[in-house]
Coordinates of C-alpha atoms and ligand atoms in Angstrom, one line a residue:
M64 CA 84.2 122.3 128.5
D65 CA 84.6 119.3 130.6
F66 CA 87.8 116.9 130.3
E67 CA 86.4 114.4 132.6
L68 CA 84.3 111.2 131.8
S69 CA 80.8 111.0 133.0
E70 CA 79.9 108.8 136.3
Q71 CA 78.8 105.9 133.9
Q72 CA 81.9 106.2 131.7
A73 CA 84.3 106.2 134.8
A74 CA 82.3 103.0 136.1
F75 CA 82.6 101.2 133.0
R76 CA 86.5 102.0 132.6
D77 CA 86.6 100.7 136.1
L78 CA 85.1 97.4 135.1
I79 CA 87.2 96.9 132.1
R80 CA 90.4 97.8 134.2
G81 CA 89.5 95.3 136.7
F82 CA 88.8 92.7 133.8
V83 CA 92.2 93.4 132.4
R84 CA 94.1 93.1 136.1
R85 CA 92.6 89.9 136.8
S86 CA 92.4 88.1 133.3
I87 CA 94.8 89.7 131.1
A88 CA 97.9 91.1 132.8
P89 CA 98.8 87.9 134.6
V90 CA 99.2 85.8 131.4
A91 CA 100.1 88.2 128.7
R92 CA 103.8 87.9 128.7
E93 CA 103.8 84.2 128.8
W94 CA 100.8 83.6 126.2
E95 CA 102.0 86.3 124.0
L96 CA 105.7 84.8 123.7
S97 CA 104.5 81.2 123.5
G98 CA 101.8 82.5 120.7
R99 CA 98.9 81.1 122.4
Y100 CA 95.6 82.0 121.4
P101 CA 93.7 83.7 124.3
E102 CA 90.4 81.5 124.4
E103 CA 89.9 82.1 127.9
I104 CA 89.9 85.9 127.5
V105 CA 87.8 85.8 124.5
A106 CA 85.1 83.8 126.3
E107 CA 85.1 86.4 129.3
M108 CA 84.8 89.4 126.7
K109 CA 81.6 87.4 125.3
T110 CA 80.2 87.3 128.7
M111 CA 80.9 91.1 129.2
G112 CA 79.0 91.7 125.8
L113 CA 82.2 93.4 124.6
F114 CA 81.7 91.8 121.1
G115 CA 78.4 93.7 120.9
M116 CA 79.8 97.2 121.7
L117 CA 78.9 98.7 118.4
V118 CA 75.6 96.9 117.9
P119 CA 72.5 98.7 118.5
A120 CA 70.4 97.1 121.6
E121 CA 67.5 96.2 119.1
H122 CA 69.9 93.7 117.7
G123 CA 71.2 92.4 121.1
G124 CA 74.4 94.6 121.3
I125 CA 75.3 96.9 124.2
G126 CA 75.4 100.1 121.6
I127 CA 78.1 102.0 123.9
D128 CA 79.3 105.7 123.0
A129 CA 82.4 106.3 121.2
V130 CA 84.4 107.5 124.3
S131 CA 83.5 104.2 126.3
Y132 CA 84.5 102.3 123.1
A133 CA 87.9 104.1 123.5
L134 CA 88.2 103.3 127.0
V135 CA 87.7 99.6 126.4
F136 CA 90.6 99.7 123.9
E137 CA 93.0 101.8 125.9
E138 CA 92.4 99.4 129.3
I139 CA 92.8 96.1 127.2
S140 CA 95.9 97.5 125.4
R141 CA 97.4 98.7 128.9
G142 CA 97.5 94.9 129.4
W143 CA 97.9 93.3 126.2
M144 CA 97.4 95.3 122.7
G145 CA 97.0 91.8 120.7
V146 CA 93.8 91.0 122.5
A147 CA 92.3 94.3 121.6
G148 CA 92.7 92.9 118.0
V149 CA 90.2 90.1 118.6
L150 CA 87.5 93.0 119.2
G151 CA 88.9 95.6 116.7
T152 CA 87.9 94.5 113.2
H153 CA 85.0 92.5 114.6
S154 CA 83.6 95.8 115.7
L155 CA 84.1 97.5 112.8
A156 CA 82.3 94.7 110.8
C157 CA 79.4 95.0 112.9
L158 CA 79.4 98.9 112.4
M159 CA 79.4 98.4 108.8
L160 CA 76.5 95.8 109.1
A161 CA 74.5 98.2 111.5
R162 CA 75.0 101.3 109.3
H163 CA 74.7 99.7 105.8
G164 CA 73.1 96.2 106.1
T165 CA 69.9 95.6 104.9
P166 CA 67.2 94.9 107.7
E167 CA 67.5 91.2 106.4
Q168 CA 71.3 91.1 106.9
K169 CA 71.1 92.9 110.3
G170 CA 68.5 90.4 111.5
R171 CA 70.5 87.3 110.3
W172 CA 74.0 88.3 111.4
L173 CA 74.1 91.1 114.2
P174 CA 72.2 89.1 117.2
D175 CA 75.0 86.2 116.7
L176 CA 78.0 88.8 116.4
A177 CA 77.0 90.9 119.3
A178 CA 76.9 87.8 121.6
G179 CA 80.4 86.6 120.0
E180 CA 78.6 83.4 118.9
R181 CA 79.9 84.5 115.3
R182 CA 83.1 86.5 115.1
S183 CA 84.0 88.8 112.2
G184 CA 86.9 90.8 110.7
I185 CA 87.5 93.2 107.7
A186 CA 89.0 92.2 104.6
L187 CA 90.5 95.1 102.5
T188 CA 94.2 94.6 102.0
E189 CA 95.7 92.8 99.2
P190 CA 99.4 91.7 98.3
G191 CA 99.4 94.5 95.8
A192 CA 97.3 97.3 97.7
G193 CA 96.8 98.4 101.0
S194 CA 96.8 102.4 101.1
D195 CA 95.4 102.3 97.6
L196 CA 92.4 100.6 98.1
Q197 CA 91.0 101.7 94.6
G198 CA 93.9 99.7 93.3
I199 CA 92.6 96.1 94.7
Q200 CA 92.5 93.3 92.0
A201 CA 89.8 91.0 93.7
T202 CA 86.7 90.8 91.6
A203 CA 83.0 89.5 91.6
R204 CA 81.4 88.7 88.5
R205 CA 77.5 88.1 89.0
E206 CA 76.1 84.9 87.8
G207 CA 72.6 84.6 88.4
D208 CA 71.7 84.3 92.3
H209 CA 75.3 84.6 93.3
Y210 CA 78.8 86.2 92.8
V211 CA 81.8 84.5 91.6
V212 CA 84.7 85.9 93.6
R213 CA 88.3 85.9 92.8
G214 CA 91.2 87.3 94.5
T215 CA 93.7 87.2 97.3
K216 CA 93.4 89.2 100.6
T217 CA 96.5 89.5 103.1
W218 CA 97.0 90.5 106.6
I219 CA 93.5 89.8 107.7
T220 CA 93.2 89.9 111.4
N221 CA 90.7 87.2 112.7
A222 CA 90.1 85.6 109.5
R223 CA 90.3 82.2 111.1
H224 CA 87.4 83.0 113.3
A225 CA 85.3 85.4 111.0
D226 CA 82.0 84.2 109.9
P227 CA 80.8 86.2 107.9
L228 CA 83.9 88.3 106.7
P229 CA 83.3 91.5 104.9
V230 CA 85.6 91.4 101.7
L231 CA 86.1 94.4 99.6
V232 CA 85.9 93.4 95.8
K233 CA 85.4 95.1 92.5
T234 CA 82.0 94.4 91.1
D235 CA 82.5 96.5 88.1
P236 CA 86.5 96.6 87.4
D237 CA 86.0 99.0 84.6
A238 CA 84.1 101.5 86.4
Q239 CA 85.3 105.4 86.5
P240 CA 86.0 106.6 89.0
R241 CA 87.1 103.3 90.2
H242 CA 85.2 103.4 93.6
R243 CA 82.0 103.2 91.9
G244 CA 82.7 99.5 90.8
M245 CA 83.6 98.5 94.4
S246 CA 81.5 96.5 96.8
I247 CA 81.5 94.5 100.1
L248 CA 80.4 90.9 100.2
M249 CA 79.7 89.0 103.5
V250 CA 81.6 86.0 102.7
E251 CA 80.5 83.1 105.1
A252 CA 82.9 80.5 106.4
G253 CA 82.6 77.1 104.6
T254 CA 82.0 78.7 101.0
P255 CA 83.2 76.6 98.5
G256 CA 86.4 78.3 96.9
F257 CA 86.9 80.3 100.1
S258 CA 90.0 79.5 102.2
V259 CA 92.0 81.2 104.8
G260 CA 95.8 80.5 104.4
K261 CA 98.7 80.6 106.5
D262 CA 99.1 82.8 109.7
L263 CA 101.6 85.4 109.0
P264 CA 104.6 85.5 111.0
K265 CA 104.8 88.9 112.8
L266 CA 106.8 91.3 115.0
G267 CA 104.1 91.7 117.6
Y268 CA 100.4 91.8 117.6
R269 CA 100.4 88.2 118.8
G270 CA 97.3 86.7 120.4
T271 CA 95.2 87.3 117.3
E272 CA 95.8 85.8 113.8
S273 CA 96.5 87.8 110.8
C274 CA 96.2 85.5 107.6
E275 CA 96.0 85.4 104.0
V276 CA 92.6 84.9 102.5
L277 CA 92.1 83.0 99.1
L278 CA 88.9 83.3 96.9
D279 CA 89.2 80.9 94.1
G280 CA 85.8 81.1 92.4
A281 CA 84.1 81.4 95.6
A282 CA 80.3 81.6 95.2
V283 CA 78.9 84.2 97.4
P284 CA 74.8 84.6 97.3
V285 CA 73.5 88.0 95.9
G286 CA 71.8 88.4 99.3
N287 CA 75.3 89.0 100.9
L288 CA 76.1 92.1 99.0
L289 CA 76.4 94.5 101.9
G290 CA 73.5 96.9 101.6
G291 CA 72.2 95.2 98.7
V292 CA 73.3 97.9 96.2
E293 CA 76.6 97.6 94.3
G294 CA 79.1 100.5 94.1
K295 CA 78.8 101.4 97.7
G296 CA 81.7 99.3 99.2
L297 CA 84.6 101.9 99.2
Q298 CA 82.5 104.4 100.9
Q299 CA 81.2 101.7 103.5
A300 CA 84.6 100.8 104.5
L301 CA 86.1 104.1 104.7
S302 CA 83.3 105.3 107.2
A303 CA 84.0 102.3 109.1
L304 CA 87.8 103.1 109.0
E305 CA 87.1 106.6 109.9
F306 CA 85.5 105.5 113.4
G307 CA 87.9 102.8 113.6
R308 CA 90.8 105.1 114.2
I309 CA 89.6 106.0 117.5
N310 CA 90.3 102.2 118.5
I311 CA 93.8 102.7 117.1
A312 CA 94.2 105.8 119.0
A313 CA 93.2 104.4 122.3
R314 CA 95.3 101.2 121.7
S315 CA 98.2 103.7 121.3
V316 CA 97.3 105.4 124.5
G317 CA 97.1 102.1 126.2
I318 CA 100.6 101.3 124.9
A319 CA 102.0 104.5 126.0
Q320 CA 100.4 104.6 129.4
A321 CA 101.7 101.0 130.4
A322 CA 105.2 102.1 129.0
Y323 CA 105.2 105.3 131.2
E324 CA 103.8 103.4 134.3
K325 CA 106.4 100.7 133.9
A326 CA 109.3 103.1 133.4
L327 CA 108.2 105.3 136.6
A328 CA 107.8 102.1 138.7
Y329 CA 111.2 101.0 137.5
S330 CA 113.1 104.1 137.9
K331 CA 112.1 104.3 141.5
E332 CA 113.6 100.8 142.2
R333 CA 116.6 100.7 140.2
R334 CA 119.6 102.1 141.8
A335 CA 122.8 103.2 140.2
F336 CA 125.8 105.6 141.5
G337 CA 124.1 105.1 145.1
Q338 CA 120.6 106.4 144.1
P339 CA 117.5 105.7 142.6
I340 CA 117.6 106.1 138.7
A341 CA 114.2 108.4 139.2
E342 CA 116.9 111.2 140.7
F343 CA 118.5 111.6 137.6
Q344 CA 117.4 114.6 135.6
A345 CA 118.0 112.6 132.3
V346 CA 115.4 110.1 133.4
Q347 CA 113.0 112.4 134.8
L348 CA 112.9 114.6 131.4
K349 CA 111.8 111.5 129.9
L350 CA 109.1 110.5 132.2
A351 CA 108.0 114.1 132.3
D352 CA 107.7 113.9 128.3
M353 CA 106.0 110.4 128.4
A354 CA 103.4 111.4 131.1
T355 CA 102.5 114.9 129.2
E356 CA 102.3 113.1 125.9
V357 CA 100.4 110.3 127.2
Q358 CA 97.8 112.5 128.5
A359 CA 97.5 114.7 125.5
A360 CA 97.1 111.7 123.3
R361 CA 94.2 110.5 125.7
L362 CA 92.5 114.0 125.5
L363 CA 92.9 114.1 121.5
T364 CA 91.5 110.6 121.4
W365 CA 88.5 111.3 123.6
W366 CA 87.8 114.7 121.8
A367 CA 87.7 112.7 118.4
A368 CA 85.4 110.3 120.1
S369 CA 82.9 112.6 121.6
L370 CA 82.7 114.5 118.1
A371 CA 81.7 111.1 116.7
D372 CA 79.2 110.7 119.5
A373 CA 77.8 114.1 118.3
G374 CA 77.1 112.5 115.0
R375 CA 79.7 114.8 113.3
R376 CA 82.1 113.8 110.2
T377 CA 85.3 113.1 111.9
D378 CA 87.7 111.7 109.4
V379 CA 90.3 114.6 110.3
E380 CA 89.7 114.4 114.0
T381 CA 90.1 110.5 114.3
G382 CA 93.0 110.9 112.0
M383 CA 94.6 113.6 114.1
A384 CA 94.0 111.5 117.5
K385 CA 95.5 108.1 115.7
L386 CA 98.5 109.8 114.1
F387 CA 99.6 111.7 117.2
A388 CA 98.8 108.9 119.8
S389 CA 100.6 106.2 117.6
E390 CA 103.5 108.5 117.5
V391 CA 103.4 108.8 121.3
A392 CA 103.1 105.1 121.6
L393 CA 106.4 104.5 119.6
R394 CA 108.3 107.3 121.6
S395 CA 107.0 106.1 124.9
S396 CA 107.9 102.4 124.3
L397 CA 111.4 103.3 123.2
D398 CA 112.0 105.7 126.1
A399 CA 110.5 103.0 128.4
M400 CA 113.3 100.6 127.2
R401 CA 116.1 103.2 127.5
I402 CA 114.9 103.7 131.3
H403 CA 114.9 99.9 131.7
G404 CA 118.4 99.5 130.4
G405 CA 119.5 96.1 129.5
Y406 CA 116.2 94.8 131.3
G407 CA 114.2 96.6 128.5
Y408 CA 115.5 94.2 125.9
S409 CA 114.8 91.2 127.9
Q410 CA 111.9 89.0 127.5
E411 CA 111.5 88.5 131.1
F412 CA 109.9 92.3 131.4
E413 CA 107.1 93.5 129.3
I414 CA 108.6 96.5 127.7
E415 CA 110.1 94.6 124.7
R416 CA 106.5 93.4 124.0
L417 CA 105.1 97.1 124.1
Y418 CA 108.0 98.1 121.9
R419 CA 107.1 95.4 119.3
D420 CA 103.3 96.2 119.5
A421 CA 103.7 99.9 119.1
P422 CA 104.9 100.2 115.5
L423 CA 101.5 98.6 114.1
M424 CA 99.8 101.5 115.5
A425 CA 101.5 103.8 113.0
I426 CA 100.7 101.2 110.2
G427 CA 97.2 99.6 110.5
E428 CA 93.9 101.3 109.6
G429 CA 95.6 103.9 107.4
T430 CA 99.4 104.6 107.7
N431 CA 100.3 107.9 109.5
D432 CA 101.5 109.5 106.3
I433 CA 98.3 108.7 104.5
L434 CA 96.6 110.2 107.7
R435 CA 98.9 113.2 107.2
T436 CA 98.0 113.6 103.7
L437 CA 94.1 113.3 104.6
I438 CA 94.6 115.9 107.3
A439 CA 96.3 118.3 105.0
R440 CA 94.0 117.8 102.2
Q441 CA 91.2 119.0 104.4
L442 CA 93.2 122.0 106.0
V443 CA 94.1 123.3 102.5
R444 CA 90.4 122.8 101.1
D445 CA 89.1 124.7 104.1
Ligands
FAD76 C1 99.5 93.1 111.8 C2 98.7 93.6 110.6 C3 97.3 93.4 110.9 C4 96.6 93.8 109.7 N1 95.2 93.6 109.7 C5 94.5 94.0 108.4 C6 93.1 93.6 108.5 O1 92.4 92.9 109.4 N2 92.5 93.9 107.2 C7 93.0 94.7 106.2 O2 92.4 94.8 105.2 N3 94.1 94.8 106.5 C8 95.0 94.8 107.5 N4 96.3 95.0 107.6 C9 96.8 95.9 106.5 C10 97.2 97.2 106.8 O3 96.0 98.1 106.9 C11 98.1 98.0 105.8 O4 99.5 97.2 106.1 C12 98.2 99.3 105.8 O5 97.0 99.8 105.2 C13 99.4 100.0 104.8 O6 99.1 99.2 103.5 P1 100.5 98.4 102.8 O7 101.0 97.6 103.7 O8 100.1 97.9 101.5 O9 101.7 99.8 102.6 P2 101.6 100.5 101.4 O10 100.3 101.1 101.0 O11 102.4 99.8 100.1 O12 102.5 101.7 101.8 C14 104.0 101.6 101.9 C15 104.4 103.1 102.2 O13 104.0 103.9 101.5 C16 103.5 105.1 101.7 N5 102.5 105.6 100.7 C17 101.6 104.9 100.1 N6 100.8 105.7 99.3 C18 101.1 106.9 99.7 C19 100.9 108.5 99.3 N7 99.6 108.3 98.5 N8 101.4 109.2 99.8 C20 102.3 109.3 100.8 N9 102.9 108.0 101.1 C21 102.3 106.9 100.6 C22 102.9 104.5 103.0 O14 102.4 105.7 104.1 C23 103.8 103.7 103.5 O15 105.0 104.3 104.2 C24 97.1 94.6 108.6 C25 98.3 94.9 108.7 C26 99.3 94.4 109.7 C27 100.9 94.5 109.6

């Protein structure tokens, strides 16, 4: 059993760490608070090939292993979790295309997506259905060589930059079981009847947009049906989400690590009652818990990622990693705020952003209660 990174993985982590220190950390607080889109950071991520993380080399990507993929999300989130969002659903869209796309679809989109010349996201959630994806209302009716798509998606991250955007629809609304009537259509920007609505105002996760997406009779060519066969959409989306939870777990580790580091540094500087607050046992207990939990979350994430690398089915394992790590991120960001006292509540420090960013980790890509039910179902079945 080896709990260490390989030499290559450690070198890759150092490369990403250097990039975050140089190009993300110095601007994160100001850009996040002002709502500025991180164009320059995105440009650098393109040059580094990060948009092609999950694109196989034959289609122009860097096709990295799942542990290295986790390292990218941890390191970026240590600097600014919102920036990781630019890569998150884009990578999942690439994964879905690489796994399920027809040869023609892969050739048409993957090289540009790998280069970041095209970007993507993933549109599943609707105003009336998030956890219950089989309850979506968006429909696609076939008319000759295209589908006519009607519906509304919400909370779609990267929507304004996505081209194409994978959209989950019902191609057979009467199918039983319901998932047999669900498909994914790759909707291209500029398709008449397809539009991106307002950016949704949000607590944190700034730096990347989350929007409403409207499909009002959008005509999508039949050739844009992912994999070319109807009825596979839910399965395609869930297999991407199963892998995607590694990225949410890793982002959570990044947030928790940053909270811990900032709390440790502050506790050595801040003095009260004639000594650094790090000398008080109450503060030490918090630091010890944070350091222990963040390392446990990291190892759980690497473990789930290495099982995915071994080609195993990992819905329970990635679910456990995401569940645990996101709860650690919530606790660590709150404890870091307590250790910072009033300054933790100030926008002049970074703690308040970590505290605002952490809760999304417990909501996105499967709420933690949904993951608990998924894990428990498997335990009971076994
Ligand atoms: C900032 C942000 C970005 C997002 N980005 C995207 C994106 O890019 N693409 C996308 O498709 N979606 C995106 N989402 C949506 C996100 O995936 C959903 O919010 C999430 O899946 C939960 O769905 P919901 O909000 O509809 O909550 P609901 O499904 O309505 O859940 C509400 C509550 O009920 C609980 N609940 C529901 N069903 C059960 C059950 N069976 N058992 C126990 N408890 C249950 C949930 O755990 C939760 O606590 C984003 C959301 C946010 C906030």
